[in-house]
Amino acid sequence: MSIITLGHGSGGKLTHNLIEDIFYKYFDNDILLQKNDSSILPKLEGKIAVTTDSFVINPIFFNGGDIGKLSVCGTVNDLAMSGAKPLYITVGFIIEEGFEIENLEKIVESISITAKNANVKIVAGDTKVVEKGSADKIYINTTGIGVIDKDIYLSGENAKPGDKIIISGSLGDHGVCIMSKRKNLEFDVSVKSDCNLLNELIEEILYTSNNVKVLRDPTRGGLATTLNEFASQSKRSISINEEDIPVKDEVRSMCEILGLDPLYIANEGKVVLIASKEDAQRVVEVMRKNPMGKDAQIIGEVLEDDKKIVSLKTDIGGTRLLSMPSGELLPRIC
Amino acid sequence: MKYVKEFRNPSLVKNMIKKIGSDVEREITIMEVCGTHTMSIFKSGIRDLIPSNIKLISGPGCPVCVTSQAYIDTAIELTKRDDVIITTFGDMLKVPGNNSSLQNEKALGRDIRMVYSPLDSLKIAKENPDREVIFLAVGFETTAPAIALSIKIASEENIKNYSILQSIKTMPETMKQLVLDEDIKIDGFLCPGHVSTVIGAKPYEFLANEFEVPAVIAGFESGDIAIGLYTLIEMIKNNTNEVKNVYSRFVKYEGSEKAISSIYEIFEESDAVWRGLGNISGTGLKLKQKYDSFNAETKLGINLLNDKPIKGCICGDILKGKKNPLQCKLFSKVCNPLNPIGACMVSEEGTCAAYYKYKNIG
């Protein structure tokens, strides 16, 4: 079994071998292969969007993806949420000494496939190796660059009373899939992470309507947190209907066992958006034609009142507040 | 999801809720003893759907909330020993002691591990034979059987580096204290569903027989709570004092014989200190003499520290249903889920946490 050693991060021969045998092999493209201290990109037309994110996840391989796929999807999706066309991505690795090279290769291959699917080029990278125990297996940072070539300005502050809230599909799949595989909690669930690229779906949404006000992927903190951000930016309240919110039975069951709420659980391949009342249904119909949006639903609307709260109409007609989560979500005792 | 969806059918539940207390004019006070009931009531919005003269108050049924600061302080002291690993249920991590919490101490590098079952602690003990693994044994009759089982296995397998810091509490006697308190006027109890799956319906009968307070054991779906409240109010209206069980799909009259015998094989009744309520005799469980080698206090020669009252905190009155969180000066200002001062804000299932989270009064 070949493993990563401190030598792989030393900048010497082992580093060189790692770069040649793994990174260049999978990330092969003309810009990366300039092999200079920095890669020179062609001139870009339009407004430039930049985003960065670090991926720290346990387990690193899960049902529906792995840390590599996640690190590309996360950054590509963040660019897409701003209305940008994702073009380039950089990848930085922090690897714990002792990590298996075979697993690194699997992750790198996954990054490469996902980047190709997203039509983005990996243009720069970096690898650091840290002593055993200083990191948990592998951390990945990705930075994405994209362009906004139309006059698009997406922001929660654009939302107006009467606008509709739309979600692309069921909630909590990623979070529950990850939690079910954590140490000491090996629940036997078949839920797959929804980790996926959304750039194509977003392109179709923005092509369909000029009245999409804001797009966001409800990752950490889930739908409830995203809607609270919208409420705060728009200075309006938001109301959603429990009966319209898609949650898989298995996700709901596991959340109930642990005392967690699916509306606060992370997603990695879902989009929440606000569209004008007039365009909302058309947007939903277009979304449903794309596999990433096949369960799209209007789930609520922006209200006239300016209290900036998010409330949920329960399926029996009651109302409850969906506040920002406080701290880490912890499972309850009984 | 069999036996779950049926109890969530929105149109059935809506119809049932319309009937709750619709013909009652006087004020009726019902205590839901269990924290999970409190959360379900808030979560489904039932509180706003029933007439305002039907007052629902939350009781002391959240194991995290009633764990004393002194207990947390003792656990924190133990984490300072290099030869100790503390294992705990997740929601205990946030509970504040007098100066810190296990979550803070974990961030400082103490070896505190979250487990989902006391049996996971045994695994950790086997993997770390040179260190003492101490499980923070809190909870009610619900968690007691699994804790008892962990002691039984540790004893049978001769695992010598496992012990518990005990603070297990029992429910019915505590409900008696609430009934005896003249400042609280409880017309009926919604009995704790999870606890009842273990102890059954029988232990609550004294409430109806001796104190003329009716009680209903209900589950946690909106339909369960609706039928529980309806049944209870019908009894109150008709002056019928009985204990009824509308959670019969899980709760039997005699409870779970296996779970009860597993508890009392290992534990015996004792006094217990409840955060906010003080010492209540006969409401705790302690290890039998035979199993005292698994008692962290005697094994490590430690004594639980003393509780100090928290200035301005009215959790005691909230846990008894005498006051609600809005009557507390600390609520939402100094005391909030990110900085819980009092017991009821600590757990997701505490009364103050529920008010803060679901009622926009934070």
XYZ file of C-alpha atoms in Angstrom:
696
model
C 0.000 0.000 0.000
C 1.505 3.345 -1.053
C 0.941 6.189 1.310
C 1.518 9.917 1.352
C 4.580 10.869 3.387
C 5.965 14.231 4.439
C 8.319 13.857 1.478
C 5.379 14.266 -0.912
C 4.951 17.777 0.411
C 8.640 18.684 0.480
C 8.826 20.104 -3.025
C 11.391 17.524 -4.064
C 11.286 14.453 -6.222
C 8.317 12.836 -4.477
C 6.280 16.021 -4.918
C 7.264 16.167 -8.541
C 6.214 12.539 -9.036
C 2.876 13.166 -7.346
C 2.207 16.150 -9.596
C 3.224 14.365 -12.776
C 1.652 10.969 -12.045
C -1.597 12.062 -10.502
C -2.448 15.729 -10.837
C -1.281 16.367 -14.405
C -2.576 12.968 -15.479
C -6.140 13.774 -14.433
C -6.217 17.567 -14.634
C -4.660 17.665 -18.071
C -5.379 20.981 -19.878
C -3.402 23.628 -21.770
C -3.549 26.254 -19.027
C -2.400 24.002 -16.174
C 0.304 22.536 -18.350
C 1.926 25.966 -18.707
C 3.631 24.680 -15.517
C 4.524 28.165 -14.280
C 4.247 29.735 -10.850
C 0.933 31.195 -11.892
C -1.332 30.253 -14.755
C -2.181 32.961 -17.252
C -5.831 33.019 -18.221
C -7.201 34.432 -21.484
C -8.934 37.794 -21.372
C -12.442 37.478 -19.932
C -15.496 39.372 -21.167
C -18.097 40.517 -18.662
C -18.167 40.845 -14.907
C -15.888 38.376 -13.150
C -17.221 36.263 -10.288
C -14.833 34.646 -7.791
C -15.605 32.293 -4.954
C -13.617 30.035 -2.645
C -14.560 27.234 -0.303
C -12.796 24.632 1.806
C -14.071 21.100 2.130
C -13.621 19.202 5.367
C -15.856 16.192 5.519
C -16.106 12.872 7.300
C -16.499 10.352 5.693
C -14.596 11.391 2.561
C -16.341 8.749 0.425
C -20.113 8.571 0.741
C -23.182 7.306 -1.075
C -23.573 9.689 -4.017
C -20.110 11.233 -4.037
C -16.830 11.953 -2.334
C -14.866 14.951 -1.099
C -13.482 15.522 -4.612
C -16.845 15.716 -6.337
C -18.156 17.821 -3.465
C -15.301 20.316 -3.730
C -16.011 20.964 -7.412
C -19.817 20.956 -7.113
C -19.719 23.335 -4.162
C -17.634 25.949 -5.922
C -19.249 25.586 -9.352
C -22.681 25.900 -7.708
C -21.624 29.001 -5.769
C -20.580 30.654 -9.049
C -23.815 29.595 -10.721
C -25.873 31.049 -7.844
C -24.482 34.486 -8.704
C -25.611 34.032 -12.292
C -22.032 33.429 -13.437
C -20.899 30.908 -16.006
C -18.199 28.872 -14.227
C -14.947 28.728 -16.240
C -11.933 27.946 -14.080
C -11.169 26.330 -10.797
C -8.090 25.972 -8.601
C -7.591 23.085 -6.216
C -5.525 23.057 -3.005
C -4.972 19.902 -0.976
C -3.932 19.547 2.652
C -3.188 15.869 3.182
C -2.463 14.016 6.400
C 0.702 11.952 6.364
C -0.205 8.287 5.906
C -3.125 8.917 3.524
C -3.385 6.202 0.900
C -2.257 7.273 -2.573
C -4.900 5.030 -4.100
C -7.592 7.077 -2.323
C -5.960 10.324 -3.388
C -6.071 9.122 -6.976
C -9.777 8.247 -6.649
C -10.468 11.748 -5.313
C -8.410 13.439 -8.023
C -10.159 11.414 -10.710
C -13.510 12.395 -9.238
C -12.492 16.074 -9.289
C -11.437 15.706 -12.898
C -14.683 14.040 -14.009
C -16.844 16.563 -12.152
C -14.880 19.498 -13.565
C -15.297 18.108 -17.102
C -19.031 17.675 -16.502
C -19.229 21.261 -15.301
C -17.165 22.387 -18.283
C -14.594 24.107 -16.077
C -10.815 23.847 -16.350
C -8.577 23.185 -13.367
C -5.973 25.894 -13.834
C -3.857 25.833 -10.674
C -3.251 23.703 -7.630
C -1.243 23.171 -4.495
C -0.448 20.291 -2.167
C 0.677 20.379 1.429
C 1.311 17.337 3.590
C 0.970 17.678 7.360
C 2.084 15.354 10.126
C -0.115 12.458 11.155
C -2.758 13.750 13.545
C -2.504 17.374 12.390
C -5.368 16.969 9.927
C -8.187 14.512 9.368
C -7.192 12.585 6.204
C -7.618 15.239 3.516
C -8.903 18.787 3.190
C -9.546 20.437 -0.162
C -9.855 24.102 -1.020
C -11.287 25.151 -4.368
C -11.472 28.620 -5.837
C -13.716 29.245 -8.805
C -13.734 31.945 -11.450
C -16.666 32.646 -13.712
C -18.119 35.406 -15.852
C -21.454 37.114 -15.837
C -22.044 38.102 -19.428
C -25.615 39.358 -19.081
C -26.898 42.190 -16.964
C -27.709 39.963 -14.038
C -27.851 41.095 -10.434
C -29.129 38.437 -8.080
C -29.613 39.309 -4.437
C -32.059 38.698 -1.630
C -32.638 42.450 -1.474
C -34.449 42.212 -4.857
C -37.310 40.226 -3.334
C -40.691 41.960 -3.246
C -43.983 41.086 -1.506
C -45.875 38.471 -3.484
C -42.742 36.887 -4.993
C -42.688 33.104 -4.778
C -40.152 30.856 -3.060
C -39.147 27.826 -5.148
C -37.084 24.784 -4.147
C -35.569 22.376 -6.682
C -36.188 19.134 -4.775
C -36.191 17.169 -1.551
C -34.321 18.500 1.466
C -31.719 17.064 3.819
C -30.465 14.177 1.634
C -26.777 15.117 1.839
C -26.724 15.851 5.558
C -28.541 12.655 6.476
C -26.382 10.539 4.152
C -23.226 11.915 5.806
C -24.561 11.622 9.358
C -25.671 8.043 8.798
C -22.098 7.036 8.021
C -20.384 8.857 10.865
C -18.459 6.927 13.474
C -20.772 5.492 16.147
C -23.821 6.101 14.031
C -23.791 3.591 11.264
C -27.462 3.797 10.366
C -28.448 1.569 7.532
C -30.047 4.134 5.249
C -30.145 4.102 1.473
C -30.380 7.895 1.124
C -27.859 9.167 -1.413
C -26.199 12.530 -1.082
C -27.670 15.017 -3.543
C -24.125 16.328 -4.230
C -24.383 17.528 -7.835
C -23.698 20.264 -10.338
C -26.416 22.849 -10.730
C -24.884 25.174 -13.332
C -26.928 23.800 -16.232
C -30.177 24.029 -14.294
C -29.367 27.591 -13.239
C -28.591 28.560 -16.828
C -32.009 27.245 -17.896
C -33.737 29.089 -15.051
C -32.098 32.397 -15.917
C -32.855 31.876 -19.624
C -36.528 31.317 -18.789
C -37.112 34.375 -16.650
C -35.681 37.831 -16.130
C -37.606 38.013 -12.906
C -35.588 35.626 -10.786
C -34.557 37.752 -7.821
C -32.090 35.542 -5.994
C -30.642 32.026 -6.153
C -28.882 30.169 -3.357
C -27.812 26.610 -2.626
C -28.986 25.733 0.871
C -25.819 23.995 2.050
C -24.867 24.234 5.740
C -27.805 25.460 7.793
C -30.261 24.149 5.199
C -33.386 25.791 3.859
C -34.276 27.559 7.114
C -30.975 29.445 7.225
C -31.143 30.405 3.537
C -34.649 31.792 3.923
C -33.592 33.774 6.984
C -30.795 35.303 4.914
C -33.341 36.239 2.213
C -35.672 37.745 4.821
C -32.861 39.771 6.299
C -31.639 41.034 2.900
C -35.113 41.869 1.574
C -36.273 43.280 4.932
C -39.497 41.307 4.440
C -41.025 38.293 6.105
C -41.319 34.977 4.332
C -43.971 32.320 4.792
C -43.652 28.722 3.588
C -46.041 25.792 3.654
C -45.000 22.546 5.296
C -47.177 20.413 3.015
C -45.390 21.714 -0.102
C -41.854 21.014 1.113
C -40.436 17.772 -0.282
C -38.626 15.624 2.317
C -37.974 11.913 1.759
C -39.524 9.538 4.302
C -36.128 8.093 5.174
C -34.657 11.555 5.780
C -37.631 12.506 7.925
C -37.378 9.292 9.960
C -33.696 9.662 10.690
C -34.120 13.312 11.642
C -36.871 12.309 14.036
C -34.740 9.633 15.652
C -31.962 12.146 16.232
C -34.205 15.074 17.130
C -33.094 17.148 14.142
C -35.154 19.179 11.689
C -34.719 18.448 7.923
C -35.225 22.125 7.202
C -31.886 22.828 8.906
C -29.956 19.926 7.354
C -27.314 20.502 4.653
C -27.933 19.970 0.938
C -25.302 19.926 -1.815
C -27.340 19.769 -4.997
C -30.388 21.896 -4.382
C -31.291 25.471 -5.174
C -33.743 27.804 -3.445
C -34.854 30.777 -5.464
C -37.232 33.675 -5.397
C -39.091 34.553 -8.599
C -41.854 37.011 -9.378
C -45.412 35.790 -8.910
C -45.976 35.978 -12.685
C -42.952 33.891 -13.676
C -42.828 31.400 -10.795
C -44.924 28.627 -12.325
C -43.091 28.850 -15.650
C -39.753 28.608 -13.842
C -40.952 25.523 -11.949
C -42.046 23.842 -15.174
C -38.664 24.444 -16.795
C -36.872 23.201 -13.677
C -38.899 20.000 -13.662
C -37.594 19.136 -17.143
C -34.013 19.031 -15.807
C -33.066 15.973 -13.701
C -31.616 18.322 -11.055
C -34.974 20.047 -10.656
C -37.470 17.300 -11.329
C -39.174 17.728 -7.938
C -39.242 21.533 -8.074
C -42.023 23.108 -6.050
C -43.323 26.520 -5.077
C -43.179 26.372 -1.293
C -44.159 29.845 -0.143
C -43.948 33.567 -0.699
C -42.496 36.874 0.377
C -44.901 38.801 2.606
C -45.723 42.481 2.850
C -44.660 42.781 6.498
C -41.191 44.011 7.345
C -40.480 41.969 10.485
C -37.856 39.916 8.592
C -39.074 36.629 10.030
C -39.545 33.256 8.357
C -42.596 31.307 9.369
C -43.896 27.913 8.430
C -47.557 27.023 8.079
C -47.792 23.527 9.491
C -49.840 20.915 7.677
C -52.535 21.135 10.339
C -52.858 24.896 9.957
C -50.667 26.097 12.814
C -47.753 28.467 12.449
C -44.217 28.268 13.758
C -41.142 30.327 13.379
C -38.118 29.086 11.448
C -35.326 30.927 13.158
C -31.612 30.908 12.394
C -30.005 27.820 13.927
C -28.050 28.425 17.116
C -24.684 26.706 17.145
C -24.013 23.128 16.207
C -26.922 20.743 15.684
C -26.673 18.071 18.337
C -28.728 14.930 18.620
C -30.983 14.754 21.639
C -31.014 12.210 24.436
C -34.489 10.718 24.188
C -43.549 4.989 8.342
C -46.394 2.699 9.246
C -48.113 4.012 12.391
C -46.641 7.450 11.845
C -48.366 8.888 8.773
C -51.698 7.716 10.121
C -51.183 9.956 13.148
C -50.243 12.930 11.021
C -53.152 12.989 8.632
C -53.692 16.763 8.428
C -57.425 16.771 7.745
C -58.163 14.310 10.565
C -55.950 16.238 12.970
C -57.493 19.579 11.977
C -60.970 18.233 12.680
C -59.904 16.824 16.019
C -58.243 20.058 17.100
C -61.434 21.991 16.364
C -63.180 19.901 18.999
C -60.598 20.494 21.720
C -62.142 22.585 24.473
C -64.638 24.207 22.122
C -67.395 23.970 24.754
C -65.238 24.824 27.794
C -65.559 28.311 29.201
C -63.354 28.187 32.276
C -59.576 28.229 32.206
C -57.969 24.803 32.109
C -54.266 24.238 32.769
C -52.608 21.175 31.318
C -49.000 20.287 31.884
C -47.089 18.388 29.234
C -44.375 16.846 31.368
C -42.141 15.762 28.520
C -39.806 18.033 26.557
C -40.500 16.181 23.340
C -44.211 16.941 23.764
C -43.357 20.609 24.289
C -41.366 20.650 21.062
C -44.048 18.773 19.107
C -46.714 21.178 20.330
C -44.686 24.167 19.203
C -43.573 22.487 16.003
C -47.071 21.625 14.845
C -48.488 24.973 15.967
C -51.182 23.284 18.121
C -50.837 25.883 20.875
C -52.223 28.573 18.558
C -55.031 26.395 17.252
C -56.766 25.585 20.544
C -58.938 28.018 22.533
C -56.949 30.517 24.599
C -58.558 29.355 27.851
C -56.821 25.994 27.445
C -53.409 26.752 28.901
C -50.558 24.400 28.075
C -47.598 24.575 30.426
C -44.342 22.700 30.098
C -42.987 20.545 32.889
C -39.607 19.237 33.998
C -39.386 16.425 31.455
C -36.172 17.283 29.685
C -33.244 15.266 31.041
C -30.672 17.813 29.974
C -32.559 20.698 31.535
C -32.785 19.105 34.943
C -29.116 18.143 35.158
C -27.500 20.233 37.878
C -24.614 22.644 37.285
C -22.674 20.804 39.979
C -22.898 17.603 37.940
C -21.494 19.383 34.877
C -18.767 21.001 36.986
C -17.791 17.574 38.287
C -17.679 16.142 34.753
C -15.513 19.087 33.670
C -13.162 18.489 36.584
C -12.830 14.877 35.462
C -11.916 15.907 31.912
C -8.809 17.572 33.327
C -7.352 14.161 34.130
C -5.271 12.694 31.305
C -6.303 9.176 32.250
C -10.017 9.910 31.751
C -12.214 9.921 28.652
C -15.672 11.396 29.127
C -18.442 10.031 26.915
C -21.796 11.746 26.677
C -25.014 12.161 24.728
C -24.802 15.056 22.274
C -27.162 17.520 23.866
C -25.286 17.388 27.189
C -22.354 19.142 25.529
C -23.994 22.551 25.643
C -25.192 22.410 29.245
C -23.451 25.117 31.235
C -21.889 24.380 34.579
C -20.982 27.276 36.815
C -18.077 28.405 34.669
C -17.879 26.356 31.495
C -19.528 23.635 29.428
C -18.307 20.327 28.039
C -18.430 21.866 24.552
C -15.993 24.593 25.618
C -13.731 22.095 27.310
C -13.772 19.864 24.214
C -12.672 22.867 22.148
C -9.796 23.305 24.605
C -8.628 19.780 23.818
C -10.165 17.701 26.613
C -11.050 14.154 25.609
C -14.837 14.337 25.521
C -16.594 12.088 23.031
C -20.182 12.215 21.885
C -21.899 8.829 21.760
C -25.350 7.766 20.684
C -25.612 4.923 23.177
C -23.879 4.035 26.441
C -22.851 0.801 24.707
C -20.572 2.852 22.431
C -18.689 3.836 25.597
C -17.849 0.206 26.210
C -16.262 0.021 22.769
C -14.175 3.097 23.611
C -13.201 1.529 26.949
C -11.981 -1.618 25.193
C -9.957 0.461 22.738
C -8.360 2.479 25.557
C -7.494 -0.011 28.291
C -5.140 2.424 30.039
C -7.754 5.095 30.530
C -10.973 5.323 32.521
C -14.010 5.840 30.292
C -16.742 7.643 32.218
C -20.197 7.842 30.695
C -22.373 10.747 31.827
C -25.424 8.747 32.843
C -28.304 11.188 32.611
C -31.873 10.779 31.490
C -35.116 9.284 32.697
C -36.568 5.802 32.589
C -36.033 6.028 28.829
C -32.249 5.932 28.875
C -31.913 3.899 32.071
C -32.319 0.434 30.440
C -29.456 1.021 27.974
C -27.251 2.401 30.761
C -28.106 -0.622 32.906
C -27.245 -2.893 30.012
C -23.854 -1.223 29.609
C -23.091 -1.947 33.285
C -24.279 -5.518 32.940
C -22.072 -6.141 29.896
C -19.104 -4.382 31.523
C -19.550 -6.604 34.562
C -19.918 -9.826 32.547
C -16.984 -9.001 30.281
C -14.892 -7.775 33.185
C -14.289 -4.361 31.619
C -12.534 -2.623 34.459
C -12.001 0.828 32.963
C -15.660 1.777 32.498
C -17.785 3.702 34.965
C -20.717 6.095 35.044
C -21.289 9.448 36.659
C -24.859 8.879 37.613
C -27.698 11.344 37.481
C -30.591 9.254 36.233
C -33.996 10.513 37.286
C -37.454 9.017 37.452
C -40.683 10.714 36.626
C -43.907 9.786 38.504
C -42.729 10.904 41.967
C -41.686 14.261 40.521
C -45.184 14.710 39.127
C -46.486 14.120 42.654
C -44.335 16.999 43.903
C -45.884 19.244 41.260
C -49.392 18.240 42.303
C -48.561 18.835 45.970
C -47.222 22.321 45.237
C -50.084 24.626 46.152
C -48.831 27.395 43.886
C -49.359 25.273 40.800
C -52.848 24.398 39.735
C -52.651 21.568 37.232
C -55.991 20.289 35.932
C -54.488 17.408 34.006
C -51.243 15.868 32.837
C -50.152 14.891 29.370
C -47.863 12.084 30.494
C -44.452 11.513 28.932
C -44.773 9.092 26.030
C -41.194 7.799 25.917
C -40.981 7.242 29.676
C -44.336 5.466 29.570
C -43.134 2.971 26.963
C -40.848 1.719 29.744
C -42.924 2.121 32.921
C -46.425 1.742 31.463
C -49.610 3.473 32.588
C -49.881 1.967 36.045
C -47.369 4.239 37.878
C -49.485 7.324 37.098
C -52.691 5.973 38.611
C -52.014 7.591 41.977
C -52.466 10.985 40.259
C -56.074 10.177 39.482
C -56.820 8.055 42.547
C -55.120 10.057 45.312
C -55.076 13.555 43.895
C -58.015 13.555 41.491
C -55.896 14.769 38.618
C -56.614 13.002 35.314
C -53.763 12.060 33.014
C -53.371 10.894 29.435
C -50.391 9.126 27.930
C -49.906 10.328 24.369
C -47.440 9.934 21.541
C -45.642 12.694 19.694
C -47.346 13.051 16.317
C -49.775 15.931 15.937
C -52.666 13.448 15.910
C -51.418 11.828 19.123
C -51.258 15.170 20.888
C -54.644 16.271 19.569
C -56.375 13.108 20.743
C -54.451 13.271 24.031
C -55.617 16.825 24.722
C -59.163 16.077 23.633
C -59.369 13.014 25.900
C -57.905 14.921 28.825
C -60.215 17.897 28.473
C -63.250 15.639 28.167
C -62.235 14.027 31.484
C -61.637 17.403 33.153
C -64.970 18.674 31.862
C -66.824 15.636 33.168
C -64.903 15.416 36.456
C -63.633 11.989 35.525
C -60.338 11.141 37.142
C -58.581 8.380 35.289
C -55.324 7.616 33.560
C -55.986 6.954 29.906
C -53.544 5.658 27.368
C -53.933 6.900 23.801
C -50.450 5.674 22.890
C -51.329 2.013 23.129
C -49.352 1.173 20.014
C -46.242 1.513 22.176
C -47.356 1.812 25.796
C -48.760 -1.140 27.699
C -50.490 -0.890 31.078
C -47.687 -2.754 32.826
C -44.931 -1.182 30.702
C -42.014 -3.142 29.377
C -41.265 -5.891 31.849
C -37.874 -6.518 30.265
C -36.809 -2.863 30.428
C -38.031 -2.434 34.010
C -36.304 -5.578 35.236
C -33.079 -4.583 33.473
C -33.151 -1.215 35.288
C -33.796 -2.688 38.737
C -31.287 -5.482 38.292
C -28.553 -2.820 38.276
C -30.061 0.230 40.000
C -32.086 1.035 43.083
C -34.185 4.033 44.014
C -32.416 7.078 45.454
C -32.826 10.801 45.920
C -31.954 13.068 43.033
C -30.994 16.713 42.631
C -33.009 18.364 39.873
C -31.683 21.534 38.361
C -34.118 24.259 39.310
C -36.158 21.993 41.585
C -33.601 20.879 44.148
C -33.403 17.533 45.908
C -36.475 15.332 45.498
C -36.481 12.067 47.357
C -37.271 8.899 45.471
C -36.733 10.432 42.038
C -33.324 9.051 41.202
C -31.562 5.776 40.503
C -28.245 4.733 41.969
C -26.105 1.679 41.315
C -26.719 -1.274 43.612
C -23.870 -2.094 45.981
C -22.934 -5.072 43.804
C -22.157 -2.745 40.893
C -20.545 0.070 42.847
C -17.217 -0.581 41.143
C -18.814 1.076 38.085
C -19.664 4.197 40.035
C -17.187 6.901 38.977
C -17.687 8.801 42.232
C -16.582 5.967 44.498
C -14.132 4.503 42.018
C -12.242 7.765 41.560
C -12.937 9.070 45.055
C -14.736 12.190 43.968
C -17.687 14.061 45.368
C -20.244 15.961 43.339
C -19.676 19.662 43.786
C -22.348 21.934 45.202
C -24.874 23.845 43.139
C -24.762 27.612 43.270
C -27.976 29.498 42.542
C -27.932 31.561 39.330
C -28.892 35.160 40.005
C -32.053 36.203 38.194
C -32.764 32.786 36.673
C -36.322 31.539 37.233
C -35.876 28.088 35.670
C -37.147 26.407 38.832
C -40.499 28.149 38.478
C -40.560 27.508 34.736
C -39.894 23.786 35.216
C -42.766 23.691 37.674
C -45.021 25.558 35.276
C -45.446 28.474 37.695
C -43.991 31.010 35.295
C -43.330 31.204 31.582
C -40.064 32.252 29.902
C -41.369 35.733 29.090
C -41.489 36.452 32.803
C -37.742 35.913 33.131
C -35.540 39.004 33.006
C -32.684 37.025 31.464
C -34.753 35.475 28.672
C -33.439 36.181 25.170
C -31.228 39.014 26.379
C -28.519 37.418 28.494
C -29.876 33.883 28.166
C -30.278 32.520 24.647
C -29.415 29.255 22.860
C -25.884 30.468 22.095
C -25.356 31.452 25.715
C -27.784 29.402 27.788
C -27.763 30.523 31.402
C -30.628 28.522 32.777
C -31.682 24.931 32.464
C -34.676 25.543 30.222
C -32.638 27.260 27.524
C -29.994 24.553 27.421
C -31.646 21.728 25.592
C -33.458 21.920 22.267
C -36.378 20.542 24.250
C -36.340 23.054 27.070
C -39.291 25.399 27.498
C -37.262 28.563 27.010
C -35.483 27.102 23.975
C -38.869 26.228 22.467
C -40.228 29.747 23.115
C -37.073 31.255 21.663
C -37.004 29.046 18.607
C -40.627 28.920 17.597
C -42.306 32.031 18.847
C -40.151 34.854 17.537
C -39.643 36.267 20.952
C -35.938 35.792 20.922
